[in-house]
């Protein structure tokens, strides 16, 4: 007897190339139109609309209308984490694009994973937070220490407000390119937003790349004790 949810339908939806490209494009966070997603997937707008209709039916994406335009985004963080984990499995299995994108080195260094920092810098930050005991990890997950609370408060992050949200405060997310963890959860999202607000980093337009300025990367390294590359 076969019990539990059936993954076949979702796997088939995500496994189609154009739909996979659409979902990957939405990993950057901002909502996109069908025209923009068609360009990302390399298909016509009509084909992209058909794919989006299927993704909407499966509740993998949501849509919001504003005037004559319709904007699509990932349904929630669970979908984003599913895509990140699939990328990790694909990378480990050797399923990579034959032609590397010019953005690939930048993506590997620092990118957005839905709303938090991923890539080499994200993994190094996670390791540093553990080493400095700002966060701790055990079999139950991650926990924020008093030392960490003080440090994040000094950085301008209201940890108490984050803790009152339904979203977990700290979560470990497996990084597809580094094959280790980076920090997700409400705190991970707040940290990335704060890095941008401080001018340490900026989000590249139309890409998942997060670009740290040399002073910003130095400030990140010094603030959290990141190990040298």
Short mmCIF file of N, CA and C in Angstrom, two decimals, residues 57-229:
data_model
loop_
_atom_site.label_atom_id
_atom_site.label_comp_id
_atom_site.label_asym_id
_atom_site.label_seq_id
_atom_site.Cartn_x
_atom_site.Cartn_y
_atom_site.Cartn_z
N UNK A 57 -1.22 26.29 -10.47
CA UNK A 57 -2.13 25.21 -10.06
C UNK A 57 -1.50 24.34 -8.97
N UNK A 58 -0.19 24.14 -9.07
CA UNK A 58 0.51 23.31 -8.10
C UNK A 58 0.93 24.10 -6.86
N UNK A 59 0.63 25.38 -6.83
CA UNK A 59 0.97 26.26 -5.71
C UNK A 59 2.47 26.36 -5.48
N UNK A 60 3.20 26.28 -6.57
CA UNK A 60 4.65 26.50 -6.49
C UNK A 60 4.99 27.98 -6.65
N UNK A 61 4.12 28.72 -7.31
CA UNK A 61 4.29 30.17 -7.45
C UNK A 61 2.97 30.85 -7.10
N UNK A 62 3.05 32.14 -6.86
CA UNK A 62 1.86 32.97 -6.64
C UNK A 62 1.91 34.12 -7.63
N UNK A 63 0.80 34.80 -7.82
CA UNK A 63 0.73 35.92 -8.75
C UNK A 63 0.00 37.08 -8.10
N UNK A 64 0.44 38.27 -8.43
CA UNK A 64 -0.21 39.49 -7.93
C UNK A 64 -0.41 40.43 -9.11
N UNK A 65 -1.61 40.93 -9.25
CA UNK A 65 -1.93 41.85 -10.35
C UNK A 65 -1.77 43.29 -9.89
N UNK A 66 -1.13 44.07 -10.75
CA UNK A 66 -0.97 45.50 -10.48
C UNK A 66 -1.19 46.24 -11.79
N UNK A 67 -2.35 46.86 -11.89
CA UNK A 67 -2.72 47.48 -13.15
C UNK A 67 -2.90 46.42 -14.23
N UNK A 68 -2.24 46.61 -15.34
CA UNK A 68 -2.33 45.64 -16.45
C UNK A 68 -1.30 44.53 -16.33
N UNK A 69 -0.46 44.62 -15.34
CA UNK A 69 0.64 43.66 -15.22
C UNK A 69 0.35 42.62 -14.15
N UNK A 70 0.90 41.43 -14.37
CA UNK A 70 0.83 40.35 -13.38
C UNK A 70 2.25 39.96 -13.00
N UNK A 71 2.50 39.90 -11.71
CA UNK A 71 3.84 39.63 -11.20
C UNK A 71 3.85 38.30 -10.47
N UNK A 72 4.83 37.47 -10.82
CA UNK A 72 4.93 36.12 -10.25
C UNK A 72 6.11 36.05 -9.28
N UNK A 73 5.94 35.25 -8.24
CA UNK A 73 7.02 34.99 -7.30
C UNK A 73 6.87 33.58 -6.76
N UNK A 74 7.91 33.05 -6.13
CA UNK A 74 7.81 31.74 -5.51
C UNK A 74 6.74 31.77 -4.42
N UNK A 75 6.06 30.65 -4.25
CA UNK A 75 4.95 30.61 -3.30
C UNK A 75 5.42 30.84 -1.88
N UNK A 76 6.56 30.26 -1.51
CA UNK A 76 7.06 30.42 -0.14
C UNK A 76 8.51 29.94 -0.06
N UNK A 77 9.04 30.02 1.15
CA UNK A 77 10.44 29.63 1.37
C UNK A 77 10.66 28.14 1.17
N UNK A 78 9.63 27.32 1.40
CA UNK A 78 9.78 25.88 1.20
C UNK A 78 10.13 25.57 -0.25
N UNK A 79 9.51 26.28 -1.18
CA UNK A 79 9.79 26.07 -2.60
C UNK A 79 11.22 26.50 -2.90
N UNK A 80 11.65 27.62 -2.32
CA UNK A 80 13.02 28.10 -2.53
C UNK A 80 14.03 27.09 -2.02
N UNK A 81 13.78 26.56 -0.83
CA UNK A 81 14.71 25.59 -0.26
C UNK A 81 14.71 24.29 -1.06
N UNK A 82 13.56 23.90 -1.60
CA UNK A 82 13.50 22.73 -2.47
C UNK A 82 14.40 22.93 -3.68
N UNK A 83 14.32 24.11 -4.32
CA UNK A 83 15.13 24.38 -5.49
C UNK A 83 16.62 24.41 -5.15
N UNK A 84 16.97 25.00 -4.01
CA UNK A 84 18.38 25.04 -3.61
C UNK A 84 18.93 23.64 -3.39
N UNK A 85 18.13 22.79 -2.76
CA UNK A 85 18.58 21.42 -2.51
C UNK A 85 18.68 20.62 -3.82
N UNK A 86 17.77 20.85 -4.73
CA UNK A 86 17.84 20.18 -6.03
C UNK A 86 19.10 20.60 -6.79
N UNK A 87 19.45 21.88 -6.67
CA UNK A 87 20.68 22.36 -7.30
C UNK A 87 21.89 21.64 -6.72
N UNK A 88 21.87 21.42 -5.41
CA UNK A 88 22.97 20.71 -4.77
C UNK A 88 23.09 19.28 -5.26
N UNK A 89 21.95 18.60 -5.37
CA UNK A 89 21.96 17.22 -5.87
C UNK A 89 22.44 17.18 -7.31
N UNK A 90 21.95 18.12 -8.13
CA UNK A 90 22.34 18.17 -9.54
C UNK A 90 23.84 18.43 -9.68
N UNK A 91 24.35 19.35 -8.87
CA UNK A 91 25.78 19.67 -8.93
C UNK A 91 26.62 18.46 -8.52
N UNK A 92 26.19 17.78 -7.46
CA UNK A 92 26.93 16.61 -6.98
C UNK A 92 26.90 15.49 -8.01
N UNK A 93 25.80 15.39 -8.75
CA UNK A 93 25.66 14.34 -9.74
C UNK A 93 26.32 14.69 -11.07
N UNK A 94 26.86 15.90 -11.17
CA UNK A 94 27.54 16.31 -12.40
C UNK A 94 26.61 16.87 -13.44
N UNK A 95 25.36 17.17 -13.06
CA UNK A 95 24.39 17.74 -14.01
C UNK A 95 24.56 19.24 -14.03
N UNK A 96 25.56 19.71 -14.79
CA UNK A 96 25.85 21.14 -14.88
C UNK A 96 25.70 21.58 -16.32
N UNK A 97 25.53 22.89 -16.51
CA UNK A 97 25.38 23.43 -17.86
C UNK A 97 26.69 23.26 -18.62
N UNK A 98 26.57 22.95 -19.90
CA UNK A 98 27.76 22.74 -20.71
C UNK A 98 28.57 24.02 -20.87
N UNK A 99 27.86 25.15 -20.93
CA UNK A 99 28.54 26.44 -21.04
C UNK A 99 28.36 27.20 -19.73
N UNK A 100 29.47 27.50 -19.09
CA UNK A 100 29.40 28.22 -17.84
C UNK A 100 29.00 29.67 -18.10
N UNK A 101 28.14 30.20 -17.28
CA UNK A 101 27.72 31.58 -17.39
C UNK A 101 28.84 32.51 -16.93
N UNK A 102 28.95 33.70 -17.54
CA UNK A 102 29.95 34.66 -17.05
C UNK A 102 29.70 35.04 -15.59
N UNK A 103 28.46 34.85 -15.13
CA UNK A 103 28.13 35.19 -13.75
C UNK A 103 28.46 34.07 -12.77
N UNK A 104 28.86 32.91 -13.28
CA UNK A 104 29.02 31.75 -12.41
C UNK A 104 30.00 31.99 -11.26
N UNK A 105 31.21 32.55 -11.50
CA UNK A 105 32.12 32.79 -10.36
C UNK A 105 31.50 33.71 -9.32
N UNK A 106 30.77 34.74 -9.77
CA UNK A 106 30.13 35.66 -8.83
C UNK A 106 29.02 34.96 -8.06
N UNK A 107 28.28 34.07 -8.73
CA UNK A 107 27.23 33.31 -8.05
C UNK A 107 27.82 32.40 -6.99
N UNK A 108 28.96 31.83 -7.29
CA UNK A 108 29.58 30.93 -6.32
C UNK A 108 30.11 31.70 -5.11
N UNK A 109 30.54 32.92 -5.33
CA UNK A 109 31.09 33.71 -4.22
C UNK A 109 29.98 34.19 -3.29
N UNK A 110 28.95 34.80 -3.83
CA UNK A 110 27.87 35.33 -2.99
C UNK A 110 26.61 35.49 -3.83
N UNK A 111 25.53 34.92 -3.37
CA UNK A 111 24.26 35.01 -4.08
C UNK A 111 23.13 35.00 -3.06
N UNK A 112 21.95 35.36 -3.52
CA UNK A 112 20.79 35.31 -2.67
C UNK A 112 20.11 33.96 -2.84
N UNK A 113 19.77 33.34 -1.74
CA UNK A 113 18.97 32.11 -1.74
C UNK A 113 17.60 32.51 -1.19
N UNK A 114 16.74 32.95 -2.07
CA UNK A 114 15.41 33.47 -1.76
C UNK A 114 15.51 34.81 -1.03
N UNK A 115 15.98 34.83 0.22
CA UNK A 115 16.11 36.11 0.93
C UNK A 115 17.30 36.14 1.87
N UNK A 116 18.20 35.16 1.78
CA UNK A 116 19.37 35.13 2.66
C UNK A 116 20.63 34.86 1.85
N UNK A 117 21.77 35.07 2.48
CA UNK A 117 23.05 35.01 1.78
C UNK A 117 23.54 33.57 1.63
N UNK A 118 23.90 33.23 0.39
CA UNK A 118 24.44 31.91 0.08
C UNK A 118 25.76 32.08 -0.66
N UNK A 119 26.36 30.95 -1.03
CA UNK A 119 27.64 30.98 -1.70
C UNK A 119 28.80 30.94 -0.71
N UNK A 120 30.00 31.16 -1.23
CA UNK A 120 31.21 31.06 -0.39
C UNK A 120 31.13 31.97 0.83
N UNK A 121 30.72 33.22 0.63
CA UNK A 121 30.67 34.15 1.76
C UNK A 121 29.58 33.75 2.75
N UNK A 122 28.47 33.24 2.25
CA UNK A 122 27.41 32.79 3.14
C UNK A 122 27.85 31.62 4.01
N UNK A 123 28.58 30.68 3.42
CA UNK A 123 29.07 29.52 4.17
C UNK A 123 30.13 29.95 5.18
N UNK A 124 31.02 30.83 4.76
CA UNK A 124 32.06 31.31 5.68
C UNK A 124 31.45 32.09 6.84
N UNK A 125 30.39 32.85 6.58
CA UNK A 125 29.70 33.57 7.64
C UNK A 125 29.07 32.59 8.63
N UNK A 126 28.42 31.56 8.11
CA UNK A 126 27.80 30.54 8.97
C UNK A 126 28.86 29.87 9.85
N UNK A 127 29.99 29.50 9.26
CA UNK A 127 31.07 28.87 10.03
C UNK A 127 31.58 29.81 11.12
N UNK A 128 31.72 31.10 10.77
CA UNK A 128 32.22 32.08 11.73
C UNK A 128 31.25 32.27 12.88
N UNK A 129 29.96 32.26 12.60
CA UNK A 129 28.95 32.43 13.66
C UNK A 129 29.00 31.25 14.63
N UNK A 130 29.29 30.07 14.12
CA UNK A 130 29.44 28.91 15.00
C UNK A 130 30.73 29.00 15.81
N UNK A 131 31.82 29.39 15.16
CA UNK A 131 33.12 29.44 15.83
C UNK A 131 33.14 30.50 16.93
N UNK A 132 32.47 31.62 16.70
CA UNK A 132 32.42 32.69 17.71
C UNK A 132 31.32 32.45 18.73
N UNK A 133 30.56 31.37 18.54
CA UNK A 133 29.46 31.00 19.43
C UNK A 133 28.34 32.03 19.46
N UNK A 134 28.17 32.73 18.35
CA UNK A 134 26.99 33.59 18.20
C UNK A 134 25.75 32.71 18.03
N UNK A 135 25.94 31.57 17.38
CA UNK A 135 24.89 30.56 17.27
C UNK A 135 25.48 29.22 17.65
N UNK A 136 24.63 28.29 18.03
CA UNK A 136 25.08 26.94 18.35
C UNK A 136 24.20 25.95 17.61
N UNK A 137 24.75 24.78 17.34
CA UNK A 137 24.02 23.75 16.60
C UNK A 137 24.04 22.45 17.38
N UNK A 138 22.89 21.80 17.44
CA UNK A 138 22.81 20.46 18.01
C UNK A 138 21.77 19.67 17.24
N UNK A 139 21.35 18.54 17.77
CA UNK A 139 20.42 17.67 17.05
C UNK A 139 19.04 18.30 16.88
N UNK A 140 18.73 19.32 17.69
CA UNK A 140 17.42 19.98 17.58
C UNK A 140 17.43 21.14 16.61
N UNK A 141 18.62 21.54 16.13
CA UNK A 141 18.71 22.65 15.20
C UNK A 141 19.67 23.72 15.68
N UNK A 142 19.39 24.97 15.33
CA UNK A 142 20.25 26.10 15.67
C UNK A 142 19.62 26.94 16.77
N UNK A 143 20.47 27.53 17.59
CA UNK A 143 20.00 28.43 18.65
C UNK A 143 20.91 29.65 18.69
N UNK A 144 20.32 30.80 18.99
CA UNK A 144 21.06 32.05 19.07
C UNK A 144 21.51 32.27 20.52
N UNK A 145 22.79 32.60 20.72
CA UNK A 145 23.33 32.80 22.06
C UNK A 145 23.10 34.25 22.51
N UNK A 146 23.30 34.50 23.80
CA UNK A 146 23.20 35.88 24.31
C UNK A 146 24.26 36.76 23.66
N UNK A 147 25.44 36.20 23.48
CA UNK A 147 26.52 36.93 22.81
C UNK A 147 26.10 37.31 21.40
N UNK A 148 25.45 36.38 20.70
CA UNK A 148 24.98 36.67 19.37
C UNK A 148 23.90 37.73 19.36
N UNK A 149 22.98 37.66 20.30
CA UNK A 149 21.91 38.66 20.39
C UNK A 149 22.50 40.06 20.56
N UNK A 150 23.49 40.20 21.43
CA UNK A 150 24.10 41.51 21.64
C UNK A 150 24.79 42.01 20.38
N UNK A 151 25.50 41.12 19.71
CA UNK A 151 26.22 41.52 18.50
C UNK A 151 25.26 41.95 17.40
N UNK A 152 24.18 41.19 17.20
CA UNK A 152 23.23 41.53 16.15
C UNK A 152 22.47 42.81 16.50
N UNK A 153 22.20 43.02 17.78
CA UNK A 153 21.56 44.26 18.20
C UNK A 153 22.46 45.45 17.90
N UNK A 154 23.78 45.30 18.17
CA UNK A 154 24.74 46.35 17.87
C UNK A 154 24.79 46.66 16.38
N UNK A 155 24.50 45.64 15.57
CA UNK A 155 24.50 45.82 14.12
C UNK A 155 23.22 46.49 13.63
N UNK A 156 22.23 46.60 14.52
CA UNK A 156 20.97 47.24 14.14
C UNK A 156 19.85 46.29 13.82
N UNK A 157 19.96 45.04 14.28
CA UNK A 157 18.93 44.03 14.01
C UNK A 157 18.13 43.79 15.29
N UNK A 158 16.81 43.92 15.20
CA UNK A 158 15.91 43.70 16.34
C UNK A 158 15.61 42.21 16.43
N UNK A 159 16.43 41.49 17.18
CA UNK A 159 16.28 40.04 17.29
C UNK A 159 14.97 39.67 17.97
N UNK A 160 14.55 40.44 18.98
CA UNK A 160 13.31 40.13 19.68
C UNK A 160 12.12 40.19 18.72
N UNK A 161 12.11 41.17 17.84
CA UNK A 161 11.03 41.27 16.86
C UNK A 161 11.05 40.08 15.90
N UNK A 162 12.24 39.65 15.50
CA UNK A 162 12.36 38.49 14.61
C UNK A 162 11.85 37.24 15.30
N UNK A 163 12.15 37.10 16.59
CA UNK A 163 11.78 35.90 17.34
C UNK A 163 10.26 35.78 17.50
N UNK A 164 9.55 36.89 17.39
CA UNK A 164 8.09 36.85 17.54
C UNK A 164 7.38 36.40 16.27
N UNK A 165 8.11 36.29 15.18
CA UNK A 165 7.50 35.87 13.92
C UNK A 165 7.28 34.36 13.91
N UNK A 166 6.42 33.93 13.02
CA UNK A 166 6.18 32.49 12.88
C UNK A 166 7.37 31.78 12.28
N UNK A 167 8.16 32.50 11.52
CA UNK A 167 9.30 31.90 10.84
C UNK A 167 10.38 31.54 11.85
N UNK A 168 11.04 30.39 11.70
CA UNK A 168 12.15 30.04 12.58
C UNK A 168 13.22 31.13 12.57
N UNK A 169 13.80 31.40 13.72
CA UNK A 169 14.79 32.46 13.82
C UNK A 169 16.07 32.08 13.08
N UNK A 170 16.56 30.87 13.30
CA UNK A 170 17.80 30.39 12.67
C UNK A 170 17.55 29.03 12.04
N UNK A 171 17.99 28.88 10.81
CA UNK A 171 17.92 27.58 10.15
C UNK A 171 19.17 27.38 9.31
N UNK A 172 19.62 26.15 9.24
CA UNK A 172 20.75 25.82 8.37
C UNK A 172 20.20 25.40 7.01
N UNK A 173 20.76 25.97 5.95
CA UNK A 173 20.32 25.67 4.59
C UNK A 173 21.53 25.14 3.82
N UNK A 174 21.38 24.00 3.18
CA UNK A 174 22.50 23.38 2.47
C UNK A 174 22.81 24.16 1.19
N UNK A 175 24.05 24.56 1.05
CA UNK A 175 24.49 25.38 -0.07
C UNK A 175 24.88 24.49 -1.24
N UNK A 176 24.31 24.74 -2.42
CA UNK A 176 24.54 23.82 -3.54
C UNK A 176 25.96 23.88 -4.08
N UNK A 177 26.59 25.07 -4.06
CA UNK A 177 27.93 25.17 -4.64
C UNK A 177 29.03 24.82 -3.65
N UNK A 178 28.81 25.10 -2.37
CA UNK A 178 29.83 24.82 -1.36
C UNK A 178 29.63 23.46 -0.69
N UNK A 179 28.42 22.89 -0.83
CA UNK A 179 28.07 21.60 -0.23
C UNK A 179 28.20 21.63 1.30
N UNK A 180 28.05 22.78 1.85
CA UNK A 180 28.01 22.97 3.30
C UNK A 180 26.85 23.91 3.60
N UNK A 181 26.70 24.30 4.85
CA UNK A 181 25.51 25.08 5.21
C UNK A 181 25.78 26.58 5.22
N UNK A 182 24.71 27.33 4.94
CA UNK A 182 24.70 28.76 5.20
C UNK A 182 23.48 29.05 6.09
N UNK A 183 23.38 30.27 6.59
CA UNK A 183 22.34 30.62 7.55
C UNK A 183 21.08 31.10 6.84
N UNK A 184 19.96 30.44 7.16
CA UNK A 184 18.65 30.85 6.66
C UNK A 184 17.80 31.29 7.85
N UNK A 185 16.49 31.30 7.67
CA UNK A 185 15.60 31.73 8.73
C UNK A 185 15.47 33.24 8.78
N UNK A 186 14.71 33.73 9.75
CA UNK A 186 14.47 35.17 9.88
C UNK A 186 15.77 35.94 10.10
N UNK A 187 16.70 35.35 10.86
CA UNK A 187 17.96 36.03 11.12
C UNK A 187 18.83 36.10 9.86
N UNK A 188 18.86 35.02 9.09
CA UNK A 188 19.62 35.04 7.84
C UNK A 188 19.11 36.11 6.89
N UNK A 189 17.78 36.24 6.79
CA UNK A 189 17.19 37.26 5.92
C UNK A 189 17.50 38.66 6.44
N UNK A 190 17.42 38.84 7.76
CA UNK A 190 17.68 40.15 8.35
C UNK A 190 19.14 40.56 8.16
N UNK A 191 20.05 39.61 8.25
CA UNK A 191 21.47 39.91 8.05
C UNK A 191 21.74 40.40 6.64
N UNK A 192 21.21 39.70 5.64
CA UNK A 192 21.43 40.12 4.26
C UNK A 192 20.83 41.51 4.03
N UNK A 193 19.63 41.74 4.53
CA UNK A 193 19.00 43.06 4.38
C UNK A 193 19.85 44.15 5.03
N UNK A 194 20.45 43.82 6.17
CA UNK A 194 21.27 44.80 6.88
C UNK A 194 22.57 45.07 6.12
N UNK A 195 23.16 44.04 5.54
CA UNK A 195 24.38 44.24 4.75
C UNK A 195 24.12 45.21 3.59
N UNK A 196 22.96 45.05 2.96
CA UNK A 196 22.60 45.95 1.86
C UNK A 196 22.34 47.35 2.38
N UNK A 197 21.61 47.47 3.51
CA UNK A 197 21.30 48.78 4.08
C UNK A 197 22.56 49.53 4.49
N UNK A 198 23.56 48.81 4.97
CA UNK A 198 24.81 49.42 5.40
C UNK A 198 25.71 49.80 4.22
N UNK A 199 25.34 49.36 3.03
CA UNK A 199 26.14 49.65 1.85
C UNK A 199 27.30 48.69 1.66
N UNK A 200 27.32 47.61 2.44
CA UNK A 200 28.38 46.61 2.28
C UNK A 200 28.20 45.82 0.99
N UNK A 201 26.95 45.60 0.62
CA UNK A 201 26.65 44.75 -0.53
C UNK A 201 25.48 45.34 -1.30
N UNK A 202 25.33 44.90 -2.53
CA UNK A 202 24.17 45.28 -3.33
C UNK A 202 23.69 44.09 -4.12
N UNK A 203 22.41 44.11 -4.44
CA UNK A 203 21.81 43.04 -5.22
C UNK A 203 21.91 43.39 -6.70
N UNK A 204 22.49 42.49 -7.48
CA UNK A 204 22.62 42.73 -8.92
C UNK A 204 21.25 42.66 -9.58
N UNK A 205 20.97 43.59 -10.46
CA UNK A 205 19.69 43.64 -11.15
C UNK A 205 19.51 42.43 -12.05
N UNK A 206 18.38 41.75 -11.91
CA UNK A 206 18.08 40.61 -12.77
C UNK A 206 18.96 39.41 -12.55
N UNK A 207 19.52 39.28 -11.36
CA UNK A 207 20.42 38.17 -11.07
C UNK A 207 20.34 37.83 -9.59
N UNK A 208 20.82 36.63 -9.26
CA UNK A 208 20.91 36.23 -7.85
C UNK A 208 22.22 36.67 -7.22
N UNK A 209 23.10 37.30 -8.00
CA UNK A 209 24.41 37.69 -7.50
C UNK A 209 24.27 38.77 -6.43
N UNK A 210 25.01 38.59 -5.33
CA UNK A 210 25.17 39.62 -4.31
C UNK A 210 26.60 40.12 -4.40
N UNK A 211 26.78 41.41 -4.67
CA UNK A 211 28.11 41.98 -4.86
C UNK A 211 28.52 42.77 -3.62
N UNK A 212 29.59 42.31 -2.96
CA UNK A 212 30.16 43.03 -1.83
C UNK A 212 31.25 43.95 -2.34
N UNK A 213 31.24 45.20 -1.89
CA UNK A 213 32.34 46.10 -2.21
C UNK A 213 33.56 45.67 -1.41
N UNK A 214 34.77 46.03 -1.84
CA UNK A 214 35.96 45.68 -1.04
C UNK A 214 35.86 46.16 0.41
N UNK A 215 35.43 47.42 0.68
CA UNK A 215 35.27 47.83 2.09
C UNK A 215 34.16 47.02 2.78
N UNK A 216 33.10 46.69 2.04
CA UNK A 216 32.01 45.91 2.63
C UNK A 216 32.44 44.51 2.99
N UNK A 217 33.19 43.87 2.11
CA UNK A 217 33.68 42.52 2.41
C UNK A 217 34.66 42.56 3.58
N UNK A 218 35.47 43.61 3.63
CA UNK A 218 36.41 43.74 4.75
C UNK A 218 35.64 43.95 6.07
N UNK A 219 34.59 44.76 6.02
CA UNK A 219 33.78 44.99 7.22
C UNK A 219 33.09 43.70 7.67
N UNK A 220 32.60 42.93 6.71
CA UNK A 220 31.98 41.65 7.02
C UNK A 220 32.98 40.72 7.69
N UNK A 221 34.19 40.65 7.13
CA UNK A 221 35.22 39.75 7.67
C UNK A 221 35.62 40.17 9.08
N UNK A 222 35.79 41.47 9.26
CA UNK A 222 36.24 41.95 10.56
C UNK A 222 35.13 41.85 11.62
N UNK A 223 33.90 42.13 11.20
CA UNK A 223 32.79 42.11 12.16
C UNK A 223 32.52 40.71 12.71
N UNK A 224 32.59 39.72 11.83
CA UNK A 224 32.22 38.37 12.24
C UNK A 224 33.40 37.39 12.31
N UNK A 225 34.61 37.88 12.02
CA UNK A 225 35.78 37.02 12.12
C UNK A 225 35.84 35.95 11.06
N UNK A 226 35.46 36.32 9.82
CA UNK A 226 35.51 35.34 8.73
C UNK A 226 36.95 34.95 8.42
N UNK A 227 37.15 33.69 8.19
CA UNK A 227 38.48 33.22 7.81
C UNK A 227 38.82 33.73 6.42
N UNK A 228 40.09 33.88 6.14
CA UNK A 228 40.54 34.32 4.82
C UNK A 228 40.18 33.25 3.79
N UNK A 229 40.01 33.70 2.54
CA UNK A 229 39.67 32.77 1.46
C UNK A 229 40.79 31.77 1.24
#
